[in-house]
PDB file of C-alpha atoms in Angstrom:
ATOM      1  CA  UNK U1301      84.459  20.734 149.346  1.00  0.00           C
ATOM      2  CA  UNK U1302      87.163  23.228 150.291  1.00  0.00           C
ATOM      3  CA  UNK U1303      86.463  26.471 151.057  1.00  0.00           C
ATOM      4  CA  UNK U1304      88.528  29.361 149.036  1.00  0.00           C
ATOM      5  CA  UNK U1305      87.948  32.644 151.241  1.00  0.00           C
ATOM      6  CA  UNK U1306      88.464  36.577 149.968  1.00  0.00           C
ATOM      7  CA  UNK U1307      88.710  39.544 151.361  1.00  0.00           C
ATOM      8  CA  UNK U1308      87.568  42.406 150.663  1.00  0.00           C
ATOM      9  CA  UNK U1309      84.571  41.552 148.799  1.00  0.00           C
ATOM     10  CA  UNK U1310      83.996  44.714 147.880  1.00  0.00           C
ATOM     11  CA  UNK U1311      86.742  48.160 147.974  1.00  0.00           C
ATOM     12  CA  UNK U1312      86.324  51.425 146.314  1.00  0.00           C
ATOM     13  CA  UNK U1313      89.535  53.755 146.153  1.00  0.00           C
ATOM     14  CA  UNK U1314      91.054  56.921 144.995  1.00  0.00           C
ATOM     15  CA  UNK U1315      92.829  56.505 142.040  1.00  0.00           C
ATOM     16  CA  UNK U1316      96.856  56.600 142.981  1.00  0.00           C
ATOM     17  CA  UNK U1317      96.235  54.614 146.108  1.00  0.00           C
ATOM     18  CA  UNK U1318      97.254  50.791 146.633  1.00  0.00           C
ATOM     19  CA  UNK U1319      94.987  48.244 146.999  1.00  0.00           C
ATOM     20  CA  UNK U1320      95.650  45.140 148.812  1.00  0.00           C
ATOM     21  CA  UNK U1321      93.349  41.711 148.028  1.00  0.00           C
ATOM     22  CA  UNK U1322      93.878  38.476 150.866  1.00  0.00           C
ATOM     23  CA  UNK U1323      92.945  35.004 149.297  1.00  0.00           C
ATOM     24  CA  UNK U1324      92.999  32.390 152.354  1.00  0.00           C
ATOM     25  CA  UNK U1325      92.544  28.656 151.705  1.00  0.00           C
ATOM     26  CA  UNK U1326      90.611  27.932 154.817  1.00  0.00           C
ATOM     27  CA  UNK U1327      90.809  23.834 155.256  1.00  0.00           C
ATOM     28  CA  UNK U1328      93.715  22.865 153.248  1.00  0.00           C
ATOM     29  CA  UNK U1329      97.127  23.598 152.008  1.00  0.00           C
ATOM     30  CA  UNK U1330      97.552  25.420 148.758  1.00  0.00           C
ATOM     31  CA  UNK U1331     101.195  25.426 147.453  1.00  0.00           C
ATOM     32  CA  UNK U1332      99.730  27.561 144.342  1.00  0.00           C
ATOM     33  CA  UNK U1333      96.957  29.749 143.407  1.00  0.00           C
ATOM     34  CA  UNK U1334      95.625  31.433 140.863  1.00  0.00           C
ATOM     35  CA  UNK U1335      95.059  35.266 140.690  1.00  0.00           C
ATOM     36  CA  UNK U1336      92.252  36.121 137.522  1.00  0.00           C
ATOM     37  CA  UNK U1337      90.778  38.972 136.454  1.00  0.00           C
ATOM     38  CA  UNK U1338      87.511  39.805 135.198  1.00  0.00           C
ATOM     39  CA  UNK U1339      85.942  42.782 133.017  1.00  0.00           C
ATOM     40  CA  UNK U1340      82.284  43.058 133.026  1.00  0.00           C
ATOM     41  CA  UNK U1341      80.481  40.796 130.634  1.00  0.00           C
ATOM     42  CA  UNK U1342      84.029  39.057 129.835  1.00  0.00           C
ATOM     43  CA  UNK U1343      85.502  35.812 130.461  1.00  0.00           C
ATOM     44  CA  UNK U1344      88.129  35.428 133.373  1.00  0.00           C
ATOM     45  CA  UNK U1345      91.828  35.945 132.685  1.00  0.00           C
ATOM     46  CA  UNK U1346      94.601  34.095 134.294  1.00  0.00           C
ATOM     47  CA  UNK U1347      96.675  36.865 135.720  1.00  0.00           C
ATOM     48  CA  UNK U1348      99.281  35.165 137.158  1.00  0.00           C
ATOM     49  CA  UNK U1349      99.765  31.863 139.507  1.00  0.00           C
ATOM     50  CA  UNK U1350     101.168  32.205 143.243  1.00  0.00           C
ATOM     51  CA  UNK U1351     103.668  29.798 144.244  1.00  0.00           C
ATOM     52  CA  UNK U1352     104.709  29.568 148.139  1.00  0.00           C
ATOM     53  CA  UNK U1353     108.158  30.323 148.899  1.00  0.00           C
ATOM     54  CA  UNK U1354     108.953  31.675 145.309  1.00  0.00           C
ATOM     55  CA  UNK U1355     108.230  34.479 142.770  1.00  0.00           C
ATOM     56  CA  UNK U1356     104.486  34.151 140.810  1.00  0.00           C
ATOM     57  CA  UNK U1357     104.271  33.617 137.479  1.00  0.00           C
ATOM     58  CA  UNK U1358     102.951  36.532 135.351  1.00  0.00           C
ATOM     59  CA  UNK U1359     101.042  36.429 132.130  1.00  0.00           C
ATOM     60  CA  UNK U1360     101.520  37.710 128.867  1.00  0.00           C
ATOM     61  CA  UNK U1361     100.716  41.390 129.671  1.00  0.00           C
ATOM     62  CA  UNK U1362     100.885  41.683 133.175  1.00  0.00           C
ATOM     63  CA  UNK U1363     102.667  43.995 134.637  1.00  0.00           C
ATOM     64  CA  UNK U1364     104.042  42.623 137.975  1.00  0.00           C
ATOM     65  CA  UNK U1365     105.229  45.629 139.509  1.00  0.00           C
ATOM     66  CA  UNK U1366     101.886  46.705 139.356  1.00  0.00           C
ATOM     67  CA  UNK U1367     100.663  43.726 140.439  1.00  0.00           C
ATOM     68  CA  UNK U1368     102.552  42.632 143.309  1.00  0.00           C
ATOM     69  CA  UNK U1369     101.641  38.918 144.771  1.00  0.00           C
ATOM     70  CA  UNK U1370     102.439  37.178 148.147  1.00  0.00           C
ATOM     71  CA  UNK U1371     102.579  34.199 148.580  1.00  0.00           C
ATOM     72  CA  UNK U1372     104.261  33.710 152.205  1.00  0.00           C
ATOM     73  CA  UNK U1373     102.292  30.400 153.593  1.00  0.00           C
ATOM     74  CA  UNK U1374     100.661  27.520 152.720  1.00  0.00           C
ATOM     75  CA  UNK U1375      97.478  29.112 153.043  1.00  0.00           C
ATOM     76  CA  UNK U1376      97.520  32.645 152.156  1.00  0.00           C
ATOM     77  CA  UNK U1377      98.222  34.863 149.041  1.00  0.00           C
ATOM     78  CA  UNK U1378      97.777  38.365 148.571  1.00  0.00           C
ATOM     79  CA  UNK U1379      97.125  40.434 145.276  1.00  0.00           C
ATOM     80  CA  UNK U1380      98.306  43.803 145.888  1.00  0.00           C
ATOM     81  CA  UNK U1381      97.147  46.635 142.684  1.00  0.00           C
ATOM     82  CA  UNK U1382      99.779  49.453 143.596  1.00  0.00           C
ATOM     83  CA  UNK U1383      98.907  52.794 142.181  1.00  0.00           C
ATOM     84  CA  UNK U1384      95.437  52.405 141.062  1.00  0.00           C
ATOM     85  CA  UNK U1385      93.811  53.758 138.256  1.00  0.00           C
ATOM     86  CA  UNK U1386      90.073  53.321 137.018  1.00  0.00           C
ATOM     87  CA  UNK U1387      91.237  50.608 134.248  1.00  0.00           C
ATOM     88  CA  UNK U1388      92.214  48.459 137.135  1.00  0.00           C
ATOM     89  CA  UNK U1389      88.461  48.709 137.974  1.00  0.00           C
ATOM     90  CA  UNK U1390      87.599  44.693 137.815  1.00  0.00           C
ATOM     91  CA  UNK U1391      86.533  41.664 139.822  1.00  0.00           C
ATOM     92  CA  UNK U1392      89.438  39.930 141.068  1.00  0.00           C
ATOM     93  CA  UNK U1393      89.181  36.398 141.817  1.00  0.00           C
ATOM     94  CA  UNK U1394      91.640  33.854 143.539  1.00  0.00           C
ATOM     95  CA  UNK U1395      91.470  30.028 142.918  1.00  0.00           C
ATOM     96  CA  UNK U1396      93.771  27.138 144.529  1.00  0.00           C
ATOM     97  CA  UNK U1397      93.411  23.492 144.087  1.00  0.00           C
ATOM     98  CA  UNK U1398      93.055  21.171 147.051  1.00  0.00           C
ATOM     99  CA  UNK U1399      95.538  17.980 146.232  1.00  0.00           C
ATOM    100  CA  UNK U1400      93.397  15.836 147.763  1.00  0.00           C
ATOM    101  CA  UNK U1401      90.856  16.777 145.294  1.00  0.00           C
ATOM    102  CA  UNK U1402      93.650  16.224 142.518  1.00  0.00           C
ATOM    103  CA  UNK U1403      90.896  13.419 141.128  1.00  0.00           C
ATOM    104  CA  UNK U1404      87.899  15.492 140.094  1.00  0.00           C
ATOM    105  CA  UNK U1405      90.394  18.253 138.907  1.00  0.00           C
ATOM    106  CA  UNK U1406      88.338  20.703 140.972  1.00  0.00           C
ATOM    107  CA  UNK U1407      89.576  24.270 141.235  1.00  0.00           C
ATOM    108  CA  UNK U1408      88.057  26.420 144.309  1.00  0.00           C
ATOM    109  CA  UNK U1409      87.130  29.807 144.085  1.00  0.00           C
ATOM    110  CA  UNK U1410      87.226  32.494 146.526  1.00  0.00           C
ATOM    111  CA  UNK U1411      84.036  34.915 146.090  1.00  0.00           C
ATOM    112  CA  UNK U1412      86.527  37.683 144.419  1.00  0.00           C
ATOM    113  CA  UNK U1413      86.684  40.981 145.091  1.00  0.00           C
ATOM    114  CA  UNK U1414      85.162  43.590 143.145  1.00  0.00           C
ATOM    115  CA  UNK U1415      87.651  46.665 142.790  1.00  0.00           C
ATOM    116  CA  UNK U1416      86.242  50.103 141.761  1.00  0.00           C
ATOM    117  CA  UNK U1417      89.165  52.805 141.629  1.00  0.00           C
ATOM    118  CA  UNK U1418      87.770  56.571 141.524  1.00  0.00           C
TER     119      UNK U1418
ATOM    120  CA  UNK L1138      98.546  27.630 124.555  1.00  0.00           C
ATOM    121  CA  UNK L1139      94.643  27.185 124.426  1.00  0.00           C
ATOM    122  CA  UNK L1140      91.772  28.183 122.768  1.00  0.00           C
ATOM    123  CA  UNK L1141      88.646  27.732 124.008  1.00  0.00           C
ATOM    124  CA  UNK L1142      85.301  28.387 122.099  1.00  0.00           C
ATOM    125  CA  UNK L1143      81.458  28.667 122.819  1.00  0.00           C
ATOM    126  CA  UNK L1144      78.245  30.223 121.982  1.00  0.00           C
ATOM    127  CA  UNK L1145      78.099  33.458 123.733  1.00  0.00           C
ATOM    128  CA  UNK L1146      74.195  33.514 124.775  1.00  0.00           C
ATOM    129  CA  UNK L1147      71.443  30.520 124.442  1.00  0.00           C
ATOM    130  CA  UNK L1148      67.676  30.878 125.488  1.00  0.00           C
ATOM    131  CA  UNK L1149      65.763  27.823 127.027  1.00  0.00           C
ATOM    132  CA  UNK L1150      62.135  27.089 128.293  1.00  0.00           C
ATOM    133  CA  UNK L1151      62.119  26.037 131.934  1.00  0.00           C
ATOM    134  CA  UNK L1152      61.535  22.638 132.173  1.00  0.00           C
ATOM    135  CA  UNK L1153      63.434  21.803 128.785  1.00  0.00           C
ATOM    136  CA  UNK L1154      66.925  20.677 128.078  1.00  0.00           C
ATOM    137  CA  UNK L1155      69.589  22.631 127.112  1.00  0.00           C
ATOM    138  CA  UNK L1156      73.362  21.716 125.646  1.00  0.00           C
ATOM    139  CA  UNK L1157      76.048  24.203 125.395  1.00  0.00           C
ATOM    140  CA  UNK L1158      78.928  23.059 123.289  1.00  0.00           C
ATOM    141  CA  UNK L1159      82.316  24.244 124.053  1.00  0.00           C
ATOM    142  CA  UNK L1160      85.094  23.431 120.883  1.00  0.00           C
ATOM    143  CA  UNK L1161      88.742  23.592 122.369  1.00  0.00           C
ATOM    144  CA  UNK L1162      92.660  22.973 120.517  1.00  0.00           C
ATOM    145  CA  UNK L1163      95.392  23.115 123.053  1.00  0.00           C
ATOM    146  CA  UNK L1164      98.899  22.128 122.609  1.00  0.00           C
ATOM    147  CA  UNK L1165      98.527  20.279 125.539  1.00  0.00           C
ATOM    148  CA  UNK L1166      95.391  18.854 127.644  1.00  0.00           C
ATOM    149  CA  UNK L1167      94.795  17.502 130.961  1.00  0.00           C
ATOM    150  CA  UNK L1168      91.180  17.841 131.326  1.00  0.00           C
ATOM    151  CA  UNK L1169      87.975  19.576 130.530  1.00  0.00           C
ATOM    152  CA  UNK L1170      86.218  21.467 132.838  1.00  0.00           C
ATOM    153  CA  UNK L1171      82.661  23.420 133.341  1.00  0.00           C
ATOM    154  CA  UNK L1172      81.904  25.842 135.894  1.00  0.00           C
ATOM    155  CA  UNK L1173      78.673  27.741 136.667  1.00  0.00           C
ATOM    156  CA  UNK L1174      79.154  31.832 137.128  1.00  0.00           C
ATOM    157  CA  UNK L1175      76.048  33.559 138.636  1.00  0.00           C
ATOM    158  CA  UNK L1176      76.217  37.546 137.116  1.00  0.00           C
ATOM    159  CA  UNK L1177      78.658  39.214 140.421  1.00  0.00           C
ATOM    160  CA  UNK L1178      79.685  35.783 142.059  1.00  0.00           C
ATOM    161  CA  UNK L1179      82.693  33.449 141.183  1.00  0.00           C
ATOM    162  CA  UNK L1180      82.648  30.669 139.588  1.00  0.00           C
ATOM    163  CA  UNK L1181      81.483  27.372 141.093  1.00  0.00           C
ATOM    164  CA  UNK L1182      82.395  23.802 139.579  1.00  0.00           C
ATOM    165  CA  UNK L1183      80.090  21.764 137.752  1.00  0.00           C
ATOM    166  CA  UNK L1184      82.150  18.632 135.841  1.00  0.00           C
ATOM    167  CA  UNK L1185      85.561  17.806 135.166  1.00  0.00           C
ATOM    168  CA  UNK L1186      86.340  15.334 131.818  1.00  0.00           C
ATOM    169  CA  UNK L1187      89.573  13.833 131.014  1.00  0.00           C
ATOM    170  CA  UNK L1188      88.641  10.748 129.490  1.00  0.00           C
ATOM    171  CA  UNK L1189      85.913  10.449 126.319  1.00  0.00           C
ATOM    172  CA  UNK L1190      82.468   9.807 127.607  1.00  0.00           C
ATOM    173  CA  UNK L1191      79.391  11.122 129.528  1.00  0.00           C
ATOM    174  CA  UNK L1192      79.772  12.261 133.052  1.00  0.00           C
ATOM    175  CA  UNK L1193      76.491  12.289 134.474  1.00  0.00           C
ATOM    176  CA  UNK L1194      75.616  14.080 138.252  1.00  0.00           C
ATOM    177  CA  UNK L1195      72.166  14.603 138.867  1.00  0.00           C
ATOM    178  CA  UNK L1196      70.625  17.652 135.806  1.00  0.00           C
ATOM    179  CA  UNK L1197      73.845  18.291 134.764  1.00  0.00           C
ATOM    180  CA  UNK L1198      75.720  15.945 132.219  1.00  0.00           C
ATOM    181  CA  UNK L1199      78.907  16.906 130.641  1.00  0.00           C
ATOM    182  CA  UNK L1200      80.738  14.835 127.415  1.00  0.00           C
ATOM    183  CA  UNK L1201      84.269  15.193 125.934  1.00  0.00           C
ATOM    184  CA  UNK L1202      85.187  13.538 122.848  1.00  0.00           C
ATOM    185  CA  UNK L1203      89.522  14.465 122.576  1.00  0.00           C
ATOM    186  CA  UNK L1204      89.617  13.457 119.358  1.00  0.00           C
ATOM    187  CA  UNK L1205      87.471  15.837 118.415  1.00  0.00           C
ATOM    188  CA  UNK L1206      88.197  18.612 120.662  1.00  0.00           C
ATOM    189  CA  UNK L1207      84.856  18.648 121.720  1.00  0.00           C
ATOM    190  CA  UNK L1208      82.930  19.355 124.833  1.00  0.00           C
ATOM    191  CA  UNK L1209      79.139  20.182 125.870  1.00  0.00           C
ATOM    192  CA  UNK L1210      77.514  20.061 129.109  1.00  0.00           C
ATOM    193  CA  UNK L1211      74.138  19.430 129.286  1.00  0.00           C
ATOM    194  CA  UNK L1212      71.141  20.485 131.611  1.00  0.00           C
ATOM    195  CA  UNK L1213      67.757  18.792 132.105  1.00  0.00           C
ATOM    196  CA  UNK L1214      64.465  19.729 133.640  1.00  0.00           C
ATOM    197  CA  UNK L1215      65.941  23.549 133.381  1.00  0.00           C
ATOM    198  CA  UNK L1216      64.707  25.456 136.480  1.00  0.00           C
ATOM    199  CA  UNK L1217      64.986  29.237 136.846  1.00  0.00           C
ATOM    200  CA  UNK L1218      67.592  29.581 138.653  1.00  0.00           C
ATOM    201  CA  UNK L1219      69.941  27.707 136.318  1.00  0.00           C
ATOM    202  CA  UNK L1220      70.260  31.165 134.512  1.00  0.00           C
ATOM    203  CA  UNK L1221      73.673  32.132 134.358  1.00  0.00           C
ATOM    204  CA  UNK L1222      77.118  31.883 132.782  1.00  0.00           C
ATOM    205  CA  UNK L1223      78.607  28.384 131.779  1.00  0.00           C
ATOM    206  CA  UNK L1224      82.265  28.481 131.356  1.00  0.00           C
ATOM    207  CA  UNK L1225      83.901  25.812 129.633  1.00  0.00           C
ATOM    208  CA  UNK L1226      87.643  25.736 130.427  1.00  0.00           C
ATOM    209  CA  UNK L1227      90.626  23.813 129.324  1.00  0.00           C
ATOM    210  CA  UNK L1228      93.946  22.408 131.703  1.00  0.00           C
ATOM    211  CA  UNK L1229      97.068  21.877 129.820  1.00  0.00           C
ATOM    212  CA  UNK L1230      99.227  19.286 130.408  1.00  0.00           C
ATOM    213  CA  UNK L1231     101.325  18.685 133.436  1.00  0.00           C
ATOM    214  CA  UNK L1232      99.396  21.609 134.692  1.00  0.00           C
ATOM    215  CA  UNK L1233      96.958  23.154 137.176  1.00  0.00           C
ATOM    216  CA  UNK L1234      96.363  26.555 135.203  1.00  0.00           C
ATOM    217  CA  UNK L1235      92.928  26.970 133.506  1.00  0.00           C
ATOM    218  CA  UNK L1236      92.452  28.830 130.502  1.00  0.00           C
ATOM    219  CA  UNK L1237      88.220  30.062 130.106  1.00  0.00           C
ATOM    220  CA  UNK L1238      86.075  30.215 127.650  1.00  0.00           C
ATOM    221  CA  UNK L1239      84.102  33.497 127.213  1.00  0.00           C
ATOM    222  CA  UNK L1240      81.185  31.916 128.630  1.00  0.00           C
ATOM    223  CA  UNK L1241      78.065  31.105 127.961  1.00  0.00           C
ATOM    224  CA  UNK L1242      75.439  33.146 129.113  1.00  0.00           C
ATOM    225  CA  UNK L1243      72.031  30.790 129.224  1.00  0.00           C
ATOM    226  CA  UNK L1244      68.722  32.490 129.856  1.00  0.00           C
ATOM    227  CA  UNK L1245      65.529  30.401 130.958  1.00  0.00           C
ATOM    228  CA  UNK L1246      62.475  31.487 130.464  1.00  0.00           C
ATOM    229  CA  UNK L1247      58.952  30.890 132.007  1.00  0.00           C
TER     230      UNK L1247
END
């Protein structure tokens, strides 16, 4: 299947500092992806959806100056948390659908990054 | 908009068969989907349903019935390691966005 990579798996920061998250689809173009969120023993939450070339999409919720998303090629979208603060403490996880997988419906994940601000 | 409902914990006996149930109403659907979450790790895909039936790949089954907004995915000869999360999730129509169920979190036991 297609491989969905993330980076950094892991970041711990000072509270007040910007964080910046890299989702790369690694063997195929991905014209959108998916930025989610998730708390600890909670269910993942569509933060917003990455579209090359143009502005994301935000949720209900979402504040996207807080939450600012790149989305400059085909196969790379960043997720950047400006001014952190220990609510923002979550697992981040990116997702982008491979067209020619546009039968089985199949959404790929990258391993998500796990975001602890101090 | 969705809204996607399932059991939040199940127990199971290695060896046994398990089926999680997953209830959905959309304003729109293009497809049920179930995806596996190990605790830490993302989520990896399991089965994808658009059209009533059984989809059947190897221990895992999974059956939608639209009419009935109605979805469970089903594991046989449980192993250990099948411990985890199940997510059932829902894609509206015309769309590639997923909204998630809570999850289920399944624990097998010796």
């Amino acid at each position: 299947g297609a491989v969905v990579s993330q980076h950094p798996s892991w970041v711990i920061c000072k509270s007040g500092t910007s964080v910046k998250i890299e989702c790369r689809s690694l063997d195929f173009q991905a014209t959108t992806m998916f930025w989610y969120r998730q708390f600890p023993k909670q269910s993942l939450m569509l933060m917003a959806t990455s579209n090359e070339g143009s502005k994301a999409t935000y949720e209900q919720g979402v504040e996207k100056d807080k939450f600012l998303i790149n989305h400059a090629s085909l196969t790379l979208s960043t997720l950047t948390v400006t001014s952190a603060h220990p609510e923002d403490s979550s697992f981040y996880i990116c997702s982008a659908r491979d067209l020619g997988f546009a039968n089985t419906g199949e959404l790929f994940f990258g391993e998500g990054s796990r975001l602890t601000v101090l | 908009g969705q809204n996607i409902d399932q059991p939040t914990e199940m127990t199971a006996t290695e060896g046994a068969i398990v089926q999680i149930n997953c209830t959905y109403q959309t304003s729109g659907f293009n497809g049920l989907f179930w995806y596996q979450q190990h605790a830490g790790e993302a989520p990896t895909f399991l089965s994808y349903n658009v059209l009533d039936g059984l989809e059947e790949k190897g221990r895992f089954s999974s059956f939608l019935s639209r009419s009935k907004g109605y979805s469970y995915l089903l594991l046989k000869e449980l192993q250990m390691k099948d411990s985890a999360s199940y997510l059932c999730a829902g894609s509206g129509a015309g769309s590639y966005q997923l909204t998630f169920g809570k999850g289920t979190k399944l624990s097998v036991i010796p």
